[in-house]
Short mmCIF file of C-alpha atoms in Angstrom, two decimals:
data_model
loop_
_atom_site.label_atom_id
_atom_site.label_comp_id
_atom_site.label_asym_id
_atom_site.label_seq_id
_atom_site.Cartn_x
_atom_site.Cartn_y
_atom_site.Cartn_z
CA ALA A 30 0.00 0.00 0.00
CA SER A 31 1.17 3.50 -0.71
CA GLU A 32 0.18 4.59 2.81
CA ASN A 33 2.52 2.21 4.55
CA TYR A 34 1.46 2.68 8.18
CA GLN A 35 0.84 0.24 10.92
CA MET A 36 -2.48 -1.50 11.55
CA SER A 37 -1.14 -4.13 13.95
CA LEU A 38 1.25 -4.04 16.89
CA PRO A 39 4.76 -5.53 16.77
CA ILE A 40 5.30 -8.66 18.87
CA LEU A 41 8.56 -9.01 20.82
CA ASN A 42 9.84 -11.97 22.81
CA LEU A 43 11.68 -11.16 26.04
CA SER A 44 13.77 -14.34 25.82
CA LEU A 45 15.65 -12.70 22.92
CA HIS A 46 16.93 -10.09 25.40
CA ARG A 47 19.01 -12.87 26.95
CA THR A 48 20.08 -14.75 23.80
CA ASN A 49 20.66 -11.80 21.45
CA PRO A 50 20.48 -8.52 23.38
CA ALA A 51 21.53 -6.32 20.44
CA LEU A 52 18.81 -7.70 18.16
CA PHE A 53 16.17 -7.40 20.89
CA ALA A 54 17.25 -3.80 21.60
CA ASP A 55 16.89 -2.88 17.93
CA GLN A 56 13.42 -4.46 17.71
CA LEU A 57 12.45 -2.55 20.85
CA ARG A 58 13.88 0.73 19.48
CA LYS A 59 11.86 0.34 16.29
CA ALA A 60 8.64 -0.42 18.20
CA CYS A 61 9.06 2.44 20.70
CA HIS A 62 10.04 4.92 17.99
CA GLU A 63 7.56 4.09 15.24
CA ILE A 64 4.39 3.39 17.22
CA GLY A 65 5.16 3.45 20.97
CA PHE A 66 3.20 0.22 21.60
CA PHE A 67 4.11 -3.46 21.37
CA LEU A 68 3.08 -6.90 22.59
CA LEU A 69 5.63 -8.77 24.71
CA GLN A 70 5.91 -12.50 25.30
CA HIS A 71 7.27 -12.54 28.85
CA ASP A 72 8.62 -15.02 31.39
CA ILE A 73 6.48 -14.25 34.46
CA PRO A 74 5.02 -17.61 35.57
CA SER A 75 1.52 -17.96 34.13
CA THR A 76 0.21 -18.95 37.57
CA VAL A 77 1.19 -15.49 38.86
CA CYS A 78 -0.75 -13.64 36.15
CA ASN A 79 -3.75 -15.96 36.33
CA ARG A 80 -3.96 -15.66 40.11
CA ALA A 81 -3.88 -11.86 39.91
CA LEU A 82 -6.62 -11.83 37.25
CA ASP A 83 -8.75 -14.32 39.21
CA GLU A 84 -8.42 -12.41 42.50
CA THR A 85 -9.29 -9.16 40.72
CA HIS A 86 -12.38 -10.68 39.12
CA GLN A 87 -13.40 -12.07 42.51
CA PHE A 88 -13.11 -8.66 44.18
CA PHE A 89 -15.19 -6.88 41.53
CA SER A 90 -17.90 -9.55 41.82
CA ARG A 91 -18.54 -8.48 45.43
CA PRO A 92 -21.47 -6.27 46.50
CA LEU A 93 -20.85 -2.54 46.15
CA GLU A 94 -20.93 -1.92 49.92
CA GLU A 95 -18.07 -4.41 50.40
CA LYS A 96 -15.99 -2.82 47.66
CA MET A 97 -16.62 0.65 49.13
CA THR A 98 -14.84 -0.35 52.37
CA ILE A 99 -11.60 0.53 50.54
CA SER A 100 -13.03 3.62 48.81
CA TYR A 101 -10.49 6.05 47.36
CA GLU A 102 -12.53 9.02 48.56
CA GLN A 103 -10.69 8.91 51.89
CA SER A 104 -7.24 8.87 50.25
CA PRO A 105 -5.41 12.14 49.50
CA ALA A 106 -3.03 9.95 47.45
CA PHE A 107 -5.90 8.81 45.16
CA ARG A 108 -5.67 5.15 46.23
CA GLY A 109 -8.45 2.61 46.66
CA TYR A 110 -11.68 1.49 45.00
CA MET A 111 -13.54 3.68 42.50
CA PRO A 112 -17.03 2.62 41.44
CA LEU A 113 -18.27 2.72 37.86
CA GLY A 114 -18.45 6.25 36.51
CA VAL A 115 -16.34 8.29 38.94
CA GLU A 116 -13.18 8.54 36.82
CA ASN A 117 -13.11 10.71 33.75
CA THR A 118 -10.85 11.19 30.76
CA GLU A 119 -10.94 14.57 29.01
CA GLY A 120 -14.00 15.41 31.15
CA LYS A 121 -16.05 12.44 29.89
CA VAL A 122 -17.02 9.66 32.30
CA ASP A 123 -15.23 6.30 31.95
CA GLY A 124 -17.31 3.11 32.01
CA ARG A 125 -15.30 0.93 34.36
CA ASP A 126 -14.74 0.36 38.05
CA GLN A 127 -11.26 -0.03 39.43
CA ILE A 128 -8.80 0.00 42.29
CA GLU A 129 -5.72 2.23 42.20
CA TYR A 130 -2.58 1.19 44.10
CA ALA A 131 0.99 2.45 44.07
CA ALA A 132 4.39 2.06 45.72
CA GLU A 133 4.02 1.98 49.49
CA TYR A 134 5.87 4.39 51.76
CA HIS A 135 6.37 3.69 55.46
CA GLY A 136 8.20 5.35 58.32
CA MET A 137 10.63 8.06 57.33
CA LEU A 138 9.87 7.71 53.63
CA ARG A 139 6.26 8.59 54.28
CA GLN A 140 7.18 11.56 56.46
CA ARG A 141 9.71 12.98 54.03
CA LYS A 142 8.40 16.28 52.75
CA GLN A 143 11.41 17.62 50.91
CA HIS A 144 14.57 16.40 49.30
CA PRO A 145 16.98 19.31 49.64
CA HIS A 146 19.07 18.40 46.60
CA GLN A 147 16.35 17.55 44.12
CA HIS A 148 13.84 20.13 43.01
CA PRO A 149 13.19 21.25 46.62
CA ILE A 150 10.50 23.89 46.05
CA MET A 151 7.85 24.79 43.55
CA ASN A 152 6.54 28.22 42.67
CA GLY A 153 2.95 29.24 43.00
CA GLU A 154 1.24 30.98 40.11
CA HIS A 155 2.55 34.34 41.33
CA GLY A 156 6.09 33.20 42.05
CA GLU A 157 5.68 32.35 45.73
CA GLN A 158 7.53 29.30 47.02
CA MET A 159 5.71 26.30 48.44
CA PRO A 160 6.65 22.75 49.51
CA LEU A 161 6.54 19.98 46.96
CA PHE A 162 2.91 19.00 46.54
CA TYR A 163 3.68 15.62 45.00
CA ASN A 164 5.06 14.26 48.29
CA ARG A 165 1.38 13.93 49.23
CA LEU A 166 1.44 10.81 47.03
CA ARG A 167 3.65 9.06 49.63
CA ALA A 168 1.13 6.72 51.24
CA THR A 169 0.15 3.12 51.86
CA ASN A 170 -2.50 1.09 50.03
CA PRO A 171 -5.97 0.26 51.37
CA TRP A 172 -5.98 -3.52 50.91
CA PRO A 173 -9.23 -5.45 51.57
CA ASP A 174 -7.49 -7.86 53.94
CA GLY A 175 -10.61 -8.36 56.07
CA LEU A 176 -12.75 -9.21 53.04
CA GLN A 177 -10.33 -10.95 50.70
CA PRO A 178 -6.93 -11.57 52.30
CA THR A 179 -5.69 -13.40 49.18
CA LEU A 180 -5.86 -10.27 46.98
CA ARG A 181 -2.82 -8.50 48.44
CA PRO A 182 -0.29 -11.36 48.00
CA ALA A 183 -1.57 -12.12 44.49
CA ILE A 184 -1.28 -8.51 43.33
CA THR A 185 2.05 -7.97 45.11
CA GLU A 186 3.56 -11.00 43.39
CA TYR A 187 2.19 -9.92 40.01
CA VAL A 188 3.53 -6.36 40.31
CA SER A 189 6.94 -7.69 41.39
CA GLY A 190 7.13 -9.83 38.28
CA VAL A 191 6.07 -6.99 35.99
CA LEU A 192 8.60 -4.57 37.51
CA GLY A 193 11.33 -7.16 36.85
CA VAL A 194 10.29 -7.28 33.19
CA ALA A 195 10.20 -3.47 33.06
CA ASP A 196 13.76 -3.26 34.41
CA ARG A 197 14.98 -5.44 31.56
CA LEU A 198 13.06 -3.39 28.99
CA ARG A 199 14.64 -0.25 30.43
CA ASP A 200 18.11 -1.78 30.08
CA ALA A 201 17.33 -2.76 26.48
CA MET A 202 16.10 0.78 25.74
CA CYS A 203 19.44 2.11 26.98
CA LEU A 204 21.30 -0.31 24.71
CA ALA A 205 19.15 0.82 21.76
CA LEU A 206 19.84 4.50 22.49
CA ASN A 207 23.58 4.12 23.19
CA VAL A 208 23.05 5.07 26.84
CA ASP A 209 24.91 3.32 29.65
CA PRO A 210 22.19 1.46 31.63
CA SER A 211 24.03 2.23 34.86
CA ASP A 212 23.46 5.94 34.19
CA ILE A 213 19.71 5.72 34.79
CA ALA A 214 19.41 2.58 36.94
CA PRO A 215 19.92 4.60 40.19
CA LEU A 216 16.88 6.72 39.29
CA PHE A 217 14.67 3.64 39.56
CA GLY A 218 14.61 2.75 43.21
CA SER A 219 15.97 0.24 45.63
CA PRO A 220 18.26 -2.64 44.74
CA PRO A 221 16.70 -6.11 45.03
CA SER A 222 16.86 -8.04 48.27
CA SER A 223 16.48 -11.71 49.14
CA ARG A 224 12.91 -11.44 50.43
CA GLN A 225 11.51 -10.48 47.06
CA PHE A 226 9.45 -12.45 44.61
CA VAL A 227 11.83 -13.77 41.95
CA THR A 228 11.01 -14.00 38.25
CA THR A 229 12.66 -16.64 36.12
CA ASN A 230 15.42 -14.13 35.39
CA ASN A 231 17.18 -13.92 38.75
CA ASN A 232 18.93 -10.67 37.95
CA HIS A 233 15.76 -8.63 38.15
CA HIS A 234 13.29 -8.86 41.00
CA HIS A 235 11.58 -6.26 43.12
CA HIS A 236 10.28 -5.71 46.57
CA LEU A 237 7.19 -3.57 46.87
CA ASN A 238 7.17 -2.71 50.52
CA CYS A 239 9.63 -0.52 52.38
CA GLU A 240 8.42 -1.37 55.86
CA GLU A 241 11.56 -3.29 56.82
CA ASN A 242 13.94 -0.62 55.57
CA ASP A 243 12.65 2.91 55.86
CA ASP A 244 15.65 4.35 54.02
CA GLU A 245 15.11 2.57 50.70
CA GLU A 246 13.33 4.87 48.27
CA PRO A 247 11.23 2.73 45.89
CA SER A 248 10.44 3.38 42.26
CA PHE A 249 7.11 5.20 42.12
CA TRP A 250 5.19 2.45 40.35
CA SER A 251 1.41 2.55 40.32
CA MET A 252 -1.25 0.20 39.01
CA LYS A 253 -4.93 -0.24 38.37
CA LEU A 254 -7.12 -3.29 38.85
CA VAL A 255 -9.79 -2.64 36.24
CA SER A 256 -13.14 -4.24 35.51
CA TYR A 257 -15.04 -3.29 32.36
CA PRO A 258 -18.62 -4.58 32.50
CA PRO A 259 -20.27 -6.80 29.88
CA ILE A 260 -22.23 -4.68 27.38
CA SER A 261 -25.65 -5.75 26.12
CA PRO A 262 -27.36 -4.20 23.08
CA ASP A 263 -29.75 -2.33 25.42
CA ASP A 264 -27.04 -0.53 27.38
CA THR A 265 -27.11 3.23 27.17
CA THR A 266 -24.32 5.68 27.72
CA THR A 267 -23.85 7.07 31.21
CA ASN A 268 -25.43 10.37 30.15
CA THR A 269 -29.20 9.80 30.23
CA THR A 270 -29.83 12.69 27.85
CA THR A 271 -28.08 10.90 25.01
CA THR A 272 -29.66 8.35 22.73
CA LYS A 273 -29.15 4.64 23.20
CA ALA A 274 -25.73 3.35 22.30
CA THR A 275 -25.63 1.45 19.05
CA MET A 276 -22.92 -0.92 17.94
CA GLN A 277 -21.70 1.87 15.66
CA GLU A 278 -21.27 4.01 18.77
CA PRO A 279 -19.51 1.92 21.40
CA LEU A 280 -19.37 3.19 24.98
CA GLN A 281 -16.22 4.85 26.31
CA GLY A 282 -14.39 2.44 28.60
CA VAL A 283 -11.63 5.00 28.90
CA GLY A 284 -11.21 7.99 26.60
CA ALA A 285 -8.25 8.78 24.38
CA HIS A 286 -5.18 9.65 26.44
CA CYS A 287 -1.43 9.26 26.68
CA ASP A 288 0.10 7.78 29.84
CA SER A 289 2.07 10.21 32.01
CA ASN A 290 4.59 7.66 33.33
CA PHE A 291 7.74 6.08 31.84
CA LEU A 292 6.50 2.68 30.61
CA THR A 293 3.16 0.86 30.98
CA LEU A 294 2.77 -2.94 31.01
CA ILE A 295 -0.71 -4.49 30.90
CA CYS A 296 -1.92 -8.02 31.52
CA GLN A 297 -5.51 -8.58 30.41
CA ASP A 298 -7.78 -11.60 30.28
CA ALA A 299 -8.47 -13.41 27.01
CA HIS A 300 -12.22 -12.71 26.85
CA SER A 301 -12.40 -9.37 25.07
CA SER A 302 -10.25 -6.32 24.59
CA GLY A 303 -11.69 -3.07 23.26
CA LEU A 304 -8.25 -1.48 23.64
CA GLN A 305 -7.38 0.67 20.64
CA VAL A 306 -4.05 2.31 19.78
CA GLN A 307 -3.75 5.30 17.48
CA ASN A 308 -1.08 5.07 14.78
CA VAL A 309 0.76 8.15 13.57
CA LYS A 310 -1.71 8.67 10.71
CA GLY A 311 -4.62 8.90 13.14
CA GLY A 312 -6.14 5.45 12.50
CA TRP A 313 -7.18 3.25 15.43
CA ILE A 314 -5.59 -0.21 15.75
CA ASP A 315 -7.62 -2.87 17.60
CA VAL A 316 -5.51 -4.74 20.17
CA PRO A 317 -6.65 -8.37 20.28
CA PRO A 318 -7.54 -10.17 23.53
CA THR A 319 -4.07 -11.32 24.55
CA GLY A 320 -4.48 -13.40 27.70
CA PRO A 321 -1.96 -13.70 30.52
CA ASP A 322 1.02 -14.95 28.46
CA MET A 323 1.43 -11.58 26.73
CA LEU A 324 1.96 -8.09 28.14
CA ILE A 325 0.75 -5.06 26.22
CA CYS A 326 3.46 -2.41 26.61
CA ASN A 327 3.46 1.27 25.78
CA ILE A 328 5.66 4.32 26.12
CA GLY A 329 4.60 7.11 28.48
CA GLU A 330 5.28 10.84 28.49
CA LEU A 331 8.37 10.56 30.73
CA ALA A 332 10.13 8.25 28.26
CA GLN A 333 9.16 10.61 25.43
CA VAL A 334 10.73 13.51 27.34
CA TRP A 335 13.80 11.40 28.23
CA THR A 336 14.43 10.53 24.56
CA GLY A 337 13.75 14.04 23.26
CA GLY A 338 10.70 12.77 21.37
CA TYR A 339 12.45 9.82 19.73
CA PHE A 340 10.23 7.37 21.62
CA LEU A 341 6.54 8.14 21.30
CA ALA A 342 3.86 8.30 24.00
CA THR A 343 0.95 7.02 21.95
CA PRO A 344 -2.74 7.86 22.39
CA HIS A 345 -4.95 4.91 23.25
CA ARG A 346 -8.50 4.29 24.46
CA VAL A 347 -10.91 1.51 25.39
CA MET A 348 -14.21 1.30 23.53
CA LEU A 349 -16.71 -1.15 24.95
CA GLN A 350 -18.28 -3.22 22.19
CA GLN A 351 -21.19 -5.56 22.78
CA SER A 352 -19.90 -8.56 24.72
CA SER A 353 -21.29 -11.18 27.06
CA HIS A 354 -17.99 -11.07 28.97
CA GLY A 355 -16.57 -8.16 30.86
CA ARG A 356 -12.87 -7.39 30.63
CA THR A 357 -10.34 -7.55 33.45
CA SER A 358 -7.13 -5.58 32.97
CA LEU A 359 -4.09 -5.04 35.22
CA PRO A 360 -1.98 -2.12 33.95
CA VAL A 361 1.26 -1.41 35.85
CA PHE A 362 2.73 2.07 35.40
CA TYR A 363 6.53 1.90 35.72
CA ASN A 364 8.36 4.99 36.86
CA PRO A 365 11.58 6.25 38.44
CA LYS A 366 11.54 7.41 42.06
CA LEU A 367 8.96 10.05 42.95
CA ASP A 368 11.48 12.89 43.31
CA VAL A 369 13.43 12.23 40.09
CA VAL A 370 13.65 14.76 37.27
CA MET A 371 14.29 12.98 33.95
CA GLU A 372 16.87 14.87 31.94
CA PRO A 373 16.80 14.34 28.15
CA ILE A 374 19.60 12.08 26.93
CA GLY A 375 21.00 14.59 24.49
CA ASP A 376 21.38 14.00 20.78
CA ALA A 377 19.35 11.11 19.39
CA GLY A 378 20.26 12.41 15.93
CA ASN A 379 22.53 9.47 15.15
CA LEU A 380 19.53 7.12 15.41
CA PRO A 381 17.40 6.41 12.32
CA TRP A 382 14.20 8.46 12.18
CA ASP A 383 11.57 6.26 10.57
CA ARG A 384 8.36 7.88 11.77
CA CYS A 385 6.16 9.75 9.35
CA GLN A 386 4.61 13.10 10.25
CA GLU A 387 2.29 12.60 13.20
CA ASN A 388 -1.43 13.21 12.91
CA GLN A 389 -2.53 11.86 16.27
CA TRP A 390 -4.88 13.00 19.00
CA ARG A 391 -3.06 15.15 21.53
CA ARG A 392 -4.49 16.76 24.62
CA LYS A 393 -4.74 20.50 24.13
CA HIS A 394 -2.70 22.62 26.54
CA ASN A 395 -0.73 19.70 28.00
CA THR A 396 2.66 20.51 29.49
CA LEU A 397 5.02 17.50 29.35
CA MET A 398 6.85 17.60 32.66
CA ASN A 399 10.16 15.86 33.29
CA SER A 400 9.46 15.59 37.03
CA VAL A 401 8.09 12.17 38.00
CA GLY A 402 6.13 13.60 40.92
CA GLU A 403 4.64 16.54 39.03
CA ASN A 404 3.61 14.48 35.99
CA SER A 405 2.09 11.78 38.23
CA PHE A 406 0.12 14.27 40.32
CA LYS A 407 -1.09 16.09 37.18
CA SER A 408 -2.54 12.88 35.79
CA LEU A 409 -4.29 11.89 39.06
CA ALA A 410 -5.73 15.36 39.67
CA ARG A 411 -7.19 15.49 36.17
CA SER A 412 -8.72 12.01 36.37
CA HIS A 413 -10.18 12.42 39.88
CA PRO A 414 -11.35 16.02 40.30
CA ALA A 415 -13.63 15.30 43.29
CA VAL A 416 -10.84 13.75 45.37
CA PHE A 417 -8.44 16.49 44.28
CA GLU A 418 -10.91 19.13 45.47
CA LYS A 419 -11.71 17.32 48.72
CA HIS A 420 -8.13 16.73 49.89
CA HIS A 421 -6.09 19.42 48.11
CA GLY A 422 -8.12 22.58 48.54
CA ASP A 423 -4.92 24.65 48.78
CA LEU A 424 -3.94 23.67 45.22
CA ARG A 425 -5.43 24.16 41.81
CA ILE A 426 -4.64 22.67 38.44
CA LEU A 427 -4.05 24.97 35.48
CA GLU A 428 -5.39 24.09 32.04
CA ASP A 429 -1.95 22.90 30.92
CA GLY A 430 -1.66 20.49 33.88
CA ARG A 431 0.64 22.51 36.11
CA ILE A 432 -0.31 22.48 39.79
CA VAL A 433 -0.13 25.81 41.64
CA LYS A 434 -1.00 27.15 45.07
CA ARG A 435 -4.43 28.72 45.34
#
């Protein structure tokens, strides 16, 4: 075809990273540069992914009043359960319910309000200085241990495995970009210790809990446990003033957006997908139901900033087509430490530029921030305006995403 642009996602196999690292790095470079999305055959034990999906499905099958015992409304750090219809993307309600979790901070790490050597103050809108607002994201997770004590260990083990995969992808990205991996590894949190879950590659494993060592700053990973409901032909959109949804007008599961973090890795069940990725020409690519043996991976804004735009944070959305099955999805958002500022790597000009002119959806008035904490807080405040207003009345969010003092 004369318009030679992508209508399917590249598939990479993580085992190649071990057997032929240079080839794997080049495949990864091409995928991250040309489309910013790829499917990854990984080596996390299938029992780990299946258990996490099963436990998630079990939680969302519970009565609403049980799920609300871990409601996010009480969390200034935007953590906990969110019922159907409380999150929005671009101001339009998303048709899913979910739990949001993130790296846990205990003891001194939770109390830490400022890091004197890294970006210690922010300016208000009129130039006044104020403490770093994003340290409010240092918190612990509301686990439903009284209701479902098996959820926490299943999710913890799953996230550990995914973070180990993400570490190896990060190393391969460095190889592809001619960057020394040891240059950015210290930005990504604590070294492994013996009490962690171990993936089949013993060089990369993570612990998720700092309780035993208050001085170890973790990577600021976050995740969602997401349940998209089954859709029948009679379902209407969440706005009762609109006409009934037809199969030509699927419901918004989550609206078009780019992720604000460094790298996203998603395990989803094999029932249905609805996930769509926008290629550079503006067309929407349907991601097939992948099941637990494949991770869907995509570049976030921080990696785009880090590579000076060479890697692409790609718009994506979930459109809910008619289906007798719901969809369960477990995205993990991989990031450096909360207080890190990602500096661009300098000249990527010696790398081949194979991307045609972009014609993709982009959020209007969106400032790409190289601060992990600021970009993370921006994304949460936009998605959850009620919680932002309830717990952060001294702050306001500008149209471009910057947070300033009221």
